[in-house]
Structures are given as structure tokens and as C-alpha cells.
């Protein structure tokens, strides 16, 4: 299954960097920028996550929450978030179950892909951006998807 614009975003529950369980439905009534990334503390993922951090207030002003998802452990996420002062939630998708649920691509059939979904306050996907190498574009494209660019 590949989640597309107009689809209801599939709900899920995953552990966060602080060990609490977080569900997508917890954010109903708010827009959500859900970004899948390959791995904590790698060059591209650091650029992408720091770009989201640097525009975090703009997302907040637009009524949106940012959630990052990778297969890394909650402990890895905790270190990554602390090292780069990431103010948003990172979720641990061990086994890539949620990634597969969303149909987030893999690069070269091996590396978990980099895909961002903009989900409105009713849980409907409004925008999808998929680019493995254009790290910072995920932020600008998400803002466009929110109508906040």
C-alpha cells in the first residue's frame, strides 16, 4: 500500500525518544508533518532534521506538529535529538512496520527512503514529497503543503 494525497493517514503507535508511546490519532485537530528518514546522525538525515528544527516555529505558527520516524531505537533518537536540539518528536519504527504501512520507498531497494507526508487536522494526507537526496527541500515542500511557505 502506498499512501497518497486524499487518503486518510493510517494510524499507528510507536515509542518516542523519551520512551512514551505516541499515536498519530493523538494529534487530531492539528496538522502533522510526518517525515520518514533513513538513520539518526548520518549527514543527510542530520541536515534534514536540523532544517526542520530551524523552521520549527514556522510550523508551529501554521498549527503543525513535526514527527520524524526511522528504524533507530528510542535511545538513539534521544541522543540524536539532544545532540542537535531537535524540539519535535522522533519515533522508533523497529522493523519498518509503519514505513511499510505508508509505502515509504526504499532507495536502491536497500536504504530506507526519505518521504514526507503533510496530514491535515482531520487526518487526511494533503501532500507527499519523496526525495532521497534533496534533504532541505522536505522542509520547504512541507511548508507549501501546509500553505505556509
Short mmCIF file of C-alpha atoms in Angstrom, two decimals, residues 11-91:
data_model
loop_
_atom_site.label_atom_id
_atom_site.label_comp_id
_atom_site.label_asym_id
_atom_site.label_seq_id
_atom_site.Cartn_x
_atom_site.Cartn_y
_atom_site.Cartn_z
CA UNK A 11 -2.95 5.42 12.49
CA UNK A 12 -0.04 3.86 14.37
CA UNK A 13 1.54 3.79 17.81
CA UNK A 14 5.33 3.85 18.24
CA UNK A 15 7.78 4.57 21.07
CA UNK A 16 9.28 8.07 21.14
CA UNK A 17 12.75 9.23 22.13
CA UNK A 18 11.56 9.64 25.73
CA UNK A 19 10.08 6.13 25.84
CA UNK A 20 6.41 7.14 25.75
CA UNK A 21 4.02 5.63 23.21
CA UNK A 22 2.83 8.11 20.61
CA UNK A 23 -0.11 7.57 18.25
CA UNK A 24 -0.94 9.61 15.18
CA UNK A 25 -4.51 9.97 16.47
CA UNK A 26 -3.09 11.91 19.46
CA UNK A 27 -2.56 14.81 17.05
CA UNK A 28 -6.08 15.03 15.60
CA UNK A 29 -7.14 18.65 15.44
CA UNK A 30 -3.59 19.65 14.42
CA UNK A 31 -1.76 19.30 11.15
CA UNK A 32 1.15 16.85 11.20
CA UNK A 33 4.29 16.79 9.10
CA UNK A 34 5.38 13.15 9.22
CA UNK A 35 8.82 12.55 7.81
CA UNK A 36 10.48 9.17 7.32
CA UNK A 37 14.26 9.28 7.23
CA UNK A 38 16.93 6.56 6.97
CA UNK A 39 19.11 6.86 10.09
CA UNK A 40 19.98 9.07 13.06
CA UNK A 41 23.20 11.07 12.99
CA UNK A 42 24.07 10.48 9.33
CA UNK A 43 24.99 13.50 7.18
CA UNK A 44 21.78 13.76 5.11
CA UNK A 45 19.45 12.95 7.97
CA UNK A 46 21.17 15.48 10.20
CA UNK A 47 20.81 18.20 7.53
CA UNK A 48 17.13 17.35 7.07
CA UNK A 49 16.31 17.17 10.79
CA UNK A 50 18.19 20.39 11.56
CA UNK A 51 16.35 22.12 8.70
CA UNK A 52 13.04 21.10 10.32
CA UNK A 53 14.42 22.32 13.67
CA UNK A 54 15.40 25.68 12.19
CA UNK A 55 11.88 26.27 10.83
CA UNK A 56 10.06 24.68 13.79
CA UNK A 57 8.45 27.97 14.88
CA UNK A 58 7.06 28.48 11.37
CA UNK A 59 5.47 25.03 11.50
CA UNK A 60 4.09 25.75 14.98
CA UNK A 61 2.64 29.06 13.75
CA UNK A 62 0.95 27.15 10.93
CA UNK A 63 -0.64 24.83 13.53
CA UNK A 64 1.51 21.85 12.59
CA UNK A 65 3.49 19.34 14.62
CA UNK A 66 6.57 17.63 13.21
CA UNK A 67 7.20 13.92 13.74
CA UNK A 68 10.30 12.11 12.46
CA UNK A 69 10.34 8.32 12.03
CA UNK A 70 13.23 5.93 11.44
CA UNK A 71 14.11 2.39 12.43
CA UNK A 72 16.56 3.59 15.10
CA UNK A 73 15.97 2.81 18.78
CA UNK A 74 14.40 5.30 21.21
CA UNK A 75 17.85 5.62 22.85
CA UNK A 76 19.45 6.52 19.51
CA UNK A 77 16.68 9.07 18.90
CA UNK A 78 17.22 10.53 22.36
CA UNK A 79 20.96 11.08 21.68
CA UNK A 80 20.27 12.46 18.19
CA UNK A 81 17.59 14.88 19.46
CA UNK A 82 19.81 16.06 22.33
CA UNK A 83 22.91 16.48 20.16
CA UNK A 84 21.09 18.71 17.65
CA UNK A 85 18.45 20.23 19.99
CA UNK A 86 15.56 18.83 17.97
CA UNK A 87 12.35 20.20 19.54
CA UNK A 88 9.99 17.66 17.97
CA UNK A 89 9.10 14.01 18.42
CA UNK A 90 11.19 11.20 16.93
CA UNK A 91 9.60 7.75 16.76
#
